[in-house]
PDB file of C-alpha atoms in Angstrom:
ATOM      1  CA  MET A 189     -24.070  20.429  -2.378  1.00 52.00           C
ATOM      2  CA  LEU A 190     -24.357  16.639  -2.420  1.00 46.00           C
ATOM      3  CA  THR A 191     -25.339  14.569   0.596  1.00 52.00           C
ATOM      4  CA  LEU A 192     -26.239  10.951   1.301  1.00 52.00           C
ATOM      5  CA  ASN A 193     -29.832  10.077   2.155  1.00 55.00           C
ATOM      6  CA  LYS A 194     -30.878   7.229   4.439  1.00 54.00           C
ATOM      7  CA  ALA A 195     -30.795   4.802   1.510  1.00 55.00           C
ATOM      8  CA  GLY A 196     -27.154   5.659   0.849  1.00 51.00           C
ATOM      9  CA  ARG A 197     -27.945   7.519  -2.358  1.00 54.00           C
ATOM     10  CA  LEU A 198     -26.740  10.934  -3.425  1.00 50.00           C
ATOM     11  CA  GLN A 199     -29.117  13.859  -3.331  1.00 55.00           C
ATOM     12  CA  GLY A 200     -28.746  17.585  -3.941  1.00 55.00           C
ATOM     13  CA  ASN A 201     -27.858  19.859  -6.852  1.00 54.00           C
ATOM     14  CA  LYS A 202     -28.413  17.843 -10.055  1.00 51.00           C
ATOM     15  CA  GLN A 203     -26.191  20.233 -12.024  1.00 50.00           C
ATOM     16  CA  ASP A 204     -23.170  18.929 -10.191  1.00 59.00           C
ATOM     17  CA  VAL A 205     -22.829  16.005 -12.615  1.00 58.00           C
ATOM     18  CA  PHE A 206     -19.141  15.461 -12.137  1.00 64.00           C
ATOM     19  CA  GLY A 207     -19.494  15.542  -8.349  1.00 66.00           C
ATOM     20  CA  LYS A 208     -22.276  12.978  -8.487  1.00 69.00           C
ATOM     21  CA  ILE A 209     -20.229  10.683 -10.703  1.00 71.00           C
ATOM     22  CA  PHE A 210     -17.205  11.078  -8.420  1.00 70.00           C
ATOM     23  CA  TYR A 211     -19.131  10.226  -5.254  1.00 67.00           C
ATOM     24  CA  SER A 212     -20.842   7.313  -6.993  1.00 71.00           C
ATOM     25  CA  ILE A 213     -17.443   5.894  -7.910  1.00 73.00           C
ATOM     26  CA  ILE A 214     -16.255   6.333  -4.314  1.00 67.00           C
ATOM     27  CA  LEU A 215     -19.300   4.442  -3.016  1.00 64.00           C
ATOM     28  CA  VAL A 216     -18.718   1.602  -5.471  1.00 64.00           C
ATOM     29  CA  VAL A 217     -15.068   1.368  -4.410  1.00 63.00           C
ATOM     30  CA  LEU A 218     -16.039   1.364  -0.713  1.00 61.00           C
ATOM     31  CA  ARG A 219     -18.558  -1.394  -1.294  1.00 61.00           C
ATOM     32  CA  VAL A 220     -15.889  -3.471  -3.001  1.00 58.00           C
ATOM     33  CA  ILE A 221     -13.238  -2.796  -0.355  1.00 58.00           C
ATOM     34  CA  LEU A 222     -15.495  -3.018   2.689  1.00 58.00           C
ATOM     35  CA  LEU A 223     -17.874  -5.776   1.726  1.00 72.00           C
ATOM     36  CA  CYS A 224     -17.928  -7.169   5.241  1.00 83.00           C
ATOM     37  CA  ILE A 225     -15.988  -6.903   8.447  1.00 87.00           C
ATOM     38  CA  ILE A 226     -15.974  -9.018  11.591  1.00 91.00           C
ATOM     39  CA  GLY A 227     -15.886  -7.337  14.972  1.00 92.00           C
ATOM     40  CA  ILE A 228     -14.605  -9.189  18.038  1.00 93.00           C
ATOM     41  CA  ASP A 229     -15.409  -7.926  21.512  1.00 93.00           C
ATOM     42  CA  VAL A 230     -13.467  -9.617  24.321  1.00 93.00           C
ATOM     43  CA  GLY A 231     -15.006  -8.818  27.698  1.00 92.00           C
ATOM     44  CA  THR A 232     -14.413  -9.916  31.273  1.00 92.00           C
ATOM     45  CA  SER A 233     -17.290 -12.408  31.290  1.00 93.00           C
ATOM     46  CA  GLY A 234     -17.511 -13.429  27.650  1.00 96.00           C
ATOM     47  CA  CYS A 235     -16.609 -12.665  24.045  1.00 95.00           C
ATOM     48  CA  LYS A 236     -18.687 -11.941  20.972  1.00 96.00           C
ATOM     49  CA  ALA A 237     -18.053 -11.944  17.229  1.00 95.00           C
ATOM     50  CA  THR A 238     -20.309 -10.057  14.815  1.00 95.00           C
ATOM     51  CA  ILE A 239     -20.160  -9.907  11.024  1.00 93.00           C
ATOM     52  CA  ILE A 240     -21.420  -6.615   9.580  1.00 89.00           C
ATOM     53  CA  ASP A 241     -21.851  -5.621   5.949  1.00 84.00           C
ATOM     54  CA  PHE A 242     -21.213  -2.224   4.318  1.00 77.00           C
ATOM     55  CA  GLU A 243     -24.693  -0.953   5.252  1.00 78.00           C
ATOM     56  CA  GLY A 244     -24.408  -1.970   8.901  1.00 82.00           C
ATOM     57  CA  ASN A 245     -26.537  -5.106   8.709  1.00 86.00           C
ATOM     58  CA  VAL A 246     -25.617  -7.981  11.036  1.00 91.00           C
ATOM     59  CA  LYS A 247     -24.901 -11.079   8.950  1.00 90.00           C
ATOM     60  CA  GLY A 248     -23.645 -13.432  11.641  1.00 92.00           C
ATOM     61  CA  GLN A 249     -23.128 -13.376  15.389  1.00 95.00           C
ATOM     62  CA  SER A 250     -21.921 -15.621  18.199  1.00 97.00           C
ATOM     63  CA  TYR A 251     -21.204 -15.363  21.929  1.00 98.00           C
ATOM     64  CA  ARG A 252     -19.311 -17.451  24.476  1.00 97.00           C
ATOM     65  CA  GLU A 253     -19.307 -16.981  28.214  1.00 97.00           C
ATOM     66  CA  TYR A 254     -16.418 -17.690  30.566  1.00 95.00           C
ATOM     67  CA  SER A 255     -15.770 -17.115  34.252  1.00 94.00           C
ATOM     68  CA  LEU A 256     -13.223 -15.267  36.321  1.00 95.00           C
ATOM     69  CA  ILE A 257     -11.049 -17.324  38.679  1.00 96.00           C
ATOM     70  CA  SER A 258     -10.732 -16.442  42.365  1.00 95.00           C
ATOM     71  CA  SER A 259      -8.443 -18.591  44.514  1.00 91.00           C
ATOM     72  CA  ASN A 260      -8.187 -16.044  47.344  1.00 92.00           C
ATOM     73  CA  TYR A 261     -10.357 -13.235  48.650  1.00 93.00           C
ATOM     74  CA  GLY A 262      -9.956 -10.205  46.409  1.00 92.00           C
ATOM     75  CA  TRP A 263      -8.040 -12.122  43.725  1.00 95.00           C
ATOM     76  CA  LEU A 264      -9.562 -12.232  40.244  1.00 95.00           C
ATOM     77  CA  GLU A 265      -7.811 -13.861  37.303  1.00 96.00           C
ATOM     78  CA  ILE A 266      -8.778 -14.987  33.828  1.00 94.00           C
ATOM     79  CA  ASP A 267      -7.463 -17.943  31.859  1.00 94.00           C
ATOM     80  CA  PRO A 268      -6.059 -16.526  28.594  1.00 90.00           C
ATOM     81  CA  ILE A 269      -6.155 -19.960  26.952  1.00 90.00           C
ATOM     82  CA  GLN A 270      -9.883 -20.240  27.646  1.00 93.00           C
ATOM     83  CA  VAL A 271     -10.390 -16.727  26.307  1.00 92.00           C
ATOM     84  CA  TRP A 272      -8.478 -17.556  23.122  1.00 89.00           C
ATOM     85  CA  ASN A 273     -10.426 -20.790  22.596  1.00 92.00           C
ATOM     86  CA  SER A 274     -13.674 -18.868  23.072  1.00 94.00           C
ATOM     87  CA  VAL A 275     -12.577 -16.261  20.543  1.00 92.00           C
ATOM     88  CA  LYS A 276     -11.854 -18.991  17.983  1.00 91.00           C
ATOM     89  CA  GLU A 277     -15.269 -20.542  18.614  1.00 95.00           C
ATOM     90  CA  VAL A 278     -17.249 -17.324  18.169  1.00 95.00           C
ATOM     91  CA  ILE A 279     -15.352 -16.487  14.975  1.00 93.00           C
ATOM     92  CA  ALA A 280     -16.049 -19.925  13.508  1.00 93.00           C
ATOM     93  CA  GLU A 281     -19.702 -19.927  14.556  1.00 95.00           C
ATOM     94  CA  SER A 282     -20.443 -16.424  13.294  1.00 94.00           C
ATOM     95  CA  ILE A 283     -18.841 -17.293   9.943  1.00 91.00           C
ATOM     96  CA  SER A 284     -20.980 -20.448   9.715  1.00 91.00           C
ATOM     97  CA  TYR A 285     -24.085 -18.238   9.598  1.00 86.00           C
ATOM     98  CA  TYR A 286     -22.662 -16.101   6.795  1.00 86.00           C
ATOM     99  CA  ASN A 287     -22.652 -17.043   3.113  1.00 81.00           C
ATOM    100  CA  GLY A 288     -21.795 -13.713   1.522  1.00 74.00           C
ATOM    101  CA  GLU A 289     -18.638 -12.218   0.098  1.00 72.00           C
ATOM    102  CA  ASP A 290     -15.185 -12.434   1.644  1.00 79.00           C
ATOM    103  CA  ILE A 291     -14.634 -10.735   4.989  1.00 83.00           C
ATOM    104  CA  LYS A 292     -12.206  -7.894   4.355  1.00 80.00           C
ATOM    105  CA  ALA A 293     -11.143  -6.858   7.853  1.00 82.00           C
ATOM    106  CA  ILE A 294     -11.113  -7.816  11.522  1.00 86.00           C
ATOM    107  CA  SER A 295     -11.614  -5.311  14.337  1.00 86.00           C
ATOM    108  CA  VAL A 296     -10.821  -6.324  17.920  1.00 87.00           C
ATOM    109  CA  SER A 297     -11.668  -4.638  21.205  1.00 87.00           C
ATOM    110  CA  SER A 298     -10.673  -6.012  24.583  1.00 88.00           C
ATOM    111  CA  PHE A 299     -10.539  -5.083  28.232  1.00 88.00           C
ATOM    112  CA  GLY A 300      -7.170  -3.746  29.312  1.00 84.00           C
ATOM    113  CA  GLU A 301      -4.680  -4.184  32.131  1.00 87.00           C
ATOM    114  CA  ALA A 302      -4.551  -7.972  31.940  1.00 88.00           C
ATOM    115  CA  VAL A 303      -0.946  -9.006  31.411  1.00 87.00           C
ATOM    116  CA  VAL A 304      -0.102 -12.451  30.027  1.00 89.00           C
ATOM    117  CA  PRO A 305       3.431 -13.729  30.771  1.00 91.00           C
ATOM    118  CA  VAL A 306       4.719 -16.031  28.020  1.00 90.00           C
ATOM    119  CA  ASP A 307       7.938 -17.945  27.483  1.00 90.00           C
ATOM    120  CA  ARG A 308      10.037 -17.975  24.300  1.00 89.00           C
ATOM    121  CA  LYS A 309       7.773 -20.610  22.744  1.00 86.00           C
ATOM    122  CA  GLY A 310       4.668 -18.500  23.362  1.00 82.00           C
ATOM    123  CA  ASN A 311       3.407 -20.704  26.199  1.00 89.00           C
ATOM    124  CA  VAL A 312       1.288 -18.978  28.814  1.00 91.00           C
ATOM    125  CA  LEU A 313       2.982 -19.140  32.227  1.00 94.00           C
ATOM    126  CA  ASN A 314       0.263 -17.672  34.430  1.00 94.00           C
ATOM    127  CA  ASN A 315      -3.351 -16.582  34.370  1.00 94.00           C
ATOM    128  CA  SER A 316      -3.929 -12.906  33.646  1.00 93.00           C
ATOM    129  CA  ILE A 317      -4.382 -10.909  36.840  1.00 94.00           C
ATOM    130  CA  MET A 318      -7.415  -8.703  36.248  1.00 94.00           C
ATOM    131  CA  TYR A 319      -7.450  -4.950  36.731  1.00 92.00           C
ATOM    132  CA  ILE A 320     -10.118  -5.384  39.430  1.00 92.00           C
ATOM    133  CA  ASP A 321      -7.849  -7.764  41.388  1.00 94.00           C
ATOM    134  CA  SER A 322      -6.912  -6.339  44.785  1.00 93.00           C
ATOM    135  CA  ARG A 323      -3.241  -7.211  44.346  1.00 93.00           C
ATOM    136  CA  GLY A 324      -1.008  -4.286  43.519  1.00 91.00           C
ATOM    137  CA  SER A 325      -1.979  -1.842  46.265  1.00 93.00           C
ATOM    138  CA  GLU A 326       1.377  -2.185  48.070  1.00 94.00           C
ATOM    139  CA  GLU A 327       3.267  -1.888  44.789  1.00 94.00           C
ATOM    140  CA  ALA A 328       1.273   1.216  43.854  1.00 93.00           C
ATOM    141  CA  ALA A 329       2.109   2.785  47.222  1.00 94.00           C
ATOM    142  CA  PHE A 330       5.797   1.953  46.663  1.00 94.00           C
ATOM    143  CA  LEU A 331       5.822   3.656  43.254  1.00 91.00           C
ATOM    144  CA  ARG A 332       3.982   6.659  44.637  1.00 91.00           C
ATOM    145  CA  GLU A 333       6.536   7.025  47.426  1.00 92.00           C
ATOM    146  CA  LYS A 334       9.640   6.457  45.286  1.00 91.00           C
ATOM    147  CA  LEU A 335       8.694   8.409  42.168  1.00 89.00           C
ATOM    148  CA  GLY A 336       5.794  10.625  43.167  1.00 89.00           C
ATOM    149  CA  ASN A 337       2.519  11.177  41.351  1.00 87.00           C
ATOM    150  CA  ASP A 338       3.793  14.176  39.402  1.00 89.00           C
ATOM    151  CA  LYS A 339       6.713  12.295  37.840  1.00 88.00           C
ATOM    152  CA  ILE A 340       4.575   9.271  37.025  1.00 86.00           C
ATOM    153  CA  LEU A 341       1.932  11.550  35.508  1.00 86.00           C
ATOM    154  CA  GLY A 342       4.610  13.140  33.339  1.00 85.00           C
ATOM    155  CA  ILE A 343       5.824   9.746  32.103  1.00 79.00           C
ATOM    156  CA  THR A 344       2.543   7.895  31.623  1.00 79.00           C
ATOM    157  CA  GLY A 345      -0.145  10.556  31.422  1.00 82.00           C
ATOM    158  CA  THR A 346      -1.955   9.048  34.399  1.00 85.00           C
ATOM    159  CA  THR A 347      -1.544   8.797  38.156  1.00 87.00           C
ATOM    160  CA  VAL A 348      -0.739   5.714  40.217  1.00 89.00           C
ATOM    161  CA  HIS A 349      -3.514   3.178  40.740  1.00 90.00           C
ATOM    162  CA  GLN A 350      -3.363  -0.450  41.790  1.00 90.00           C
ATOM    163  CA  MET A 351      -5.360  -1.582  38.739  1.00 92.00           C
ATOM    164  CA  TYR A 352      -2.534  -0.829  36.318  1.00 91.00           C
ATOM    165  CA  SER A 353      -0.376  -3.620  34.918  1.00 90.00           C
ATOM    166  CA  ILE A 354       2.889  -2.306  36.341  1.00 90.00           C
ATOM    167  CA  ASN A 355       1.693  -3.161  39.848  1.00 93.00           C
ATOM    168  CA  LYS A 356       0.653  -6.682  38.833  1.00 94.00           C
ATOM    169  CA  ILE A 357       4.043  -7.227  37.162  1.00 94.00           C
ATOM    170  CA  MET A 358       5.832  -6.123  40.334  1.00 94.00           C
ATOM    171  CA  TRP A 359       3.614  -8.457  42.352  1.00 96.00           C
ATOM    172  CA  LEU A 360       4.561 -11.374  40.063  1.00 95.00           C
ATOM    173  CA  LYS A 361       8.259 -10.597  40.491  1.00 95.00           C
ATOM    174  CA  GLN A 362       7.951 -10.512  44.272  1.00 94.00           C
ATOM    175  CA  HIS A 363       5.574 -13.423  44.890  1.00 96.00           C
ATOM    176  CA  ARG A 364       6.050 -15.702  41.869  1.00 96.00           C
ATOM    177  CA  PRO A 365       9.734 -15.305  40.971  1.00 96.00           C
ATOM    178  CA  GLU A 366       9.900 -18.586  39.045  1.00 96.00           C
ATOM    179  CA  THR A 367       7.149 -17.418  36.695  1.00 96.00           C
ATOM    180  CA  TYR A 368       8.685 -13.968  36.402  1.00 96.00           C
ATOM    181  CA  ASN A 369      12.193 -15.278  35.674  1.00 96.00           C
ATOM    182  CA  ASN A 370      10.907 -17.656  32.982  1.00 96.00           C
ATOM    183  CA  THR A 371       8.921 -14.907  31.282  1.00 94.00           C
ATOM    184  CA  TRP A 372      10.153 -13.838  27.852  1.00 90.00           C
ATOM    185  CA  LYS A 373       7.467 -11.240  27.100  1.00 86.00           C
ATOM    186  CA  LEU A 374       4.548  -9.694  28.944  1.00 86.00           C
ATOM    187  CA  CYS A 375       1.688  -9.475  26.452  1.00 83.00           C
ATOM    188  CA  SER A 376      -1.657  -7.704  26.559  1.00 78.00           C
ATOM    189  CA  LEU A 377      -4.005 -10.691  26.631  1.00 71.00           C
ATOM    190  CA  GLN A 378      -2.444 -11.981  23.383  1.00 59.00           C
ATOM    191  CA  ILE A 379      -5.634 -11.823  21.312  1.00 64.00           C
ATOM    192  CA  LEU A 380      -4.075  -9.665  18.602  1.00 57.00           C
ATOM    193  CA  TYR A 381      -0.831 -11.617  19.030  1.00 56.00           C
ATOM    194  CA  TYR A 382      -2.639 -14.807  18.066  1.00 62.00           C
ATOM    195  CA  LEU A 383      -4.943 -13.346  15.404  1.00 64.00           C
ATOM    196  CA  SER A 384      -2.007 -11.830  13.543  1.00 58.00           C
ATOM    197  CA  LEU A 385      -0.651 -15.340  12.892  1.00 53.00           C
ATOM    198  CA  VAL A 386       2.811 -13.822  13.325  1.00 55.00           C
ATOM    199  CA  PRO A 387       4.583 -14.999  16.522  1.00 55.00           C
ATOM    200  CA  ILE A 388       6.302 -11.647  17.010  1.00 58.00           C
ATOM    201  CA  PRO A 389       5.137  -9.369  19.830  1.00 59.00           C
ATOM    202  CA  ILE A 390       4.871  -5.701  18.868  1.00 59.00           C
ATOM    203  CA  PRO A 391       6.050  -3.390  21.681  1.00 60.00           C
ATOM    204  CA  THR A 392       4.671   0.102  22.167  1.00 60.00           C
ATOM    205  CA  ILE A 393       5.973   3.142  24.021  1.00 58.00           C
ATOM    206  CA  LEU A 394       3.858   2.056  26.998  1.00 57.00           C
ATOM    207  CA  TRP A 395       6.029  -1.042  27.412  1.00 57.00           C
ATOM    208  CA  GLN A 396       9.482   0.521  27.271  1.00 60.00           C
ATOM    209  CA  PRO A 397      11.257  -1.069  30.253  1.00 58.00           C
ATOM    210  CA  GLU A 398      13.715   1.815  30.603  1.00 61.00           C
ATOM    211  CA  ARG A 399      10.822   4.003  31.702  1.00 58.00           C
ATOM    212  CA  TRP A 400      10.326   1.763  34.737  1.00 55.00           C
ATOM    213  CA  PRO A 401      13.768   0.932  36.160  1.00 55.00           C
ATOM    214  CA  LEU A 402      12.186  -0.149  39.448  1.00 50.00           C
ATOM    215  CA  THR A 403      10.767  -3.263  37.759  1.00 47.00           C
ATOM    216  CA  SER A 404      13.949  -4.389  36.040  1.00 44.00           C
TER     217      SER A 404
END
């Protein structure tokens, strides 16, 4: 049996020559394919970019801090434009510290439940209402009364809670109709939307409007 030691080298039964050659080839291919990746972590108070090589060594890193916006008690929003600018800055800065081979992949993680309404030109129409924002409690109660927890659980796999985006979308429709009516798409913070360099939003089953006729 062949295994990898801490140095990333094969060890085990020396008679398994073909197996050793095979695994050595696989390691060479992986080193070529995965020379370096850049990881981007978008949090509620800041974002970070880190460049990591095949062996897990950090080759470049950068961080930018930003603040949540609160115009009323219990309201917490984030400016998606500021977030995007911060993401661009940490990517550029982390790359400036790195002088190795080409970066082969980008991995992005981000906080959820922060909807960004955009128009047909991709312009942001409103700050993202955060999942910890107190708005949405009345909308959650409405959904619970009209549909019931069991039905919602069957559709979404989760129960009703005010933190979820559906409640924030309903709040926008009720209290900011001009923004809602001018909205072309409701995006999830848009980070992947921008990084893809392709101005085409990619819907998922979670965003099928026919599942939520009460918001149409």
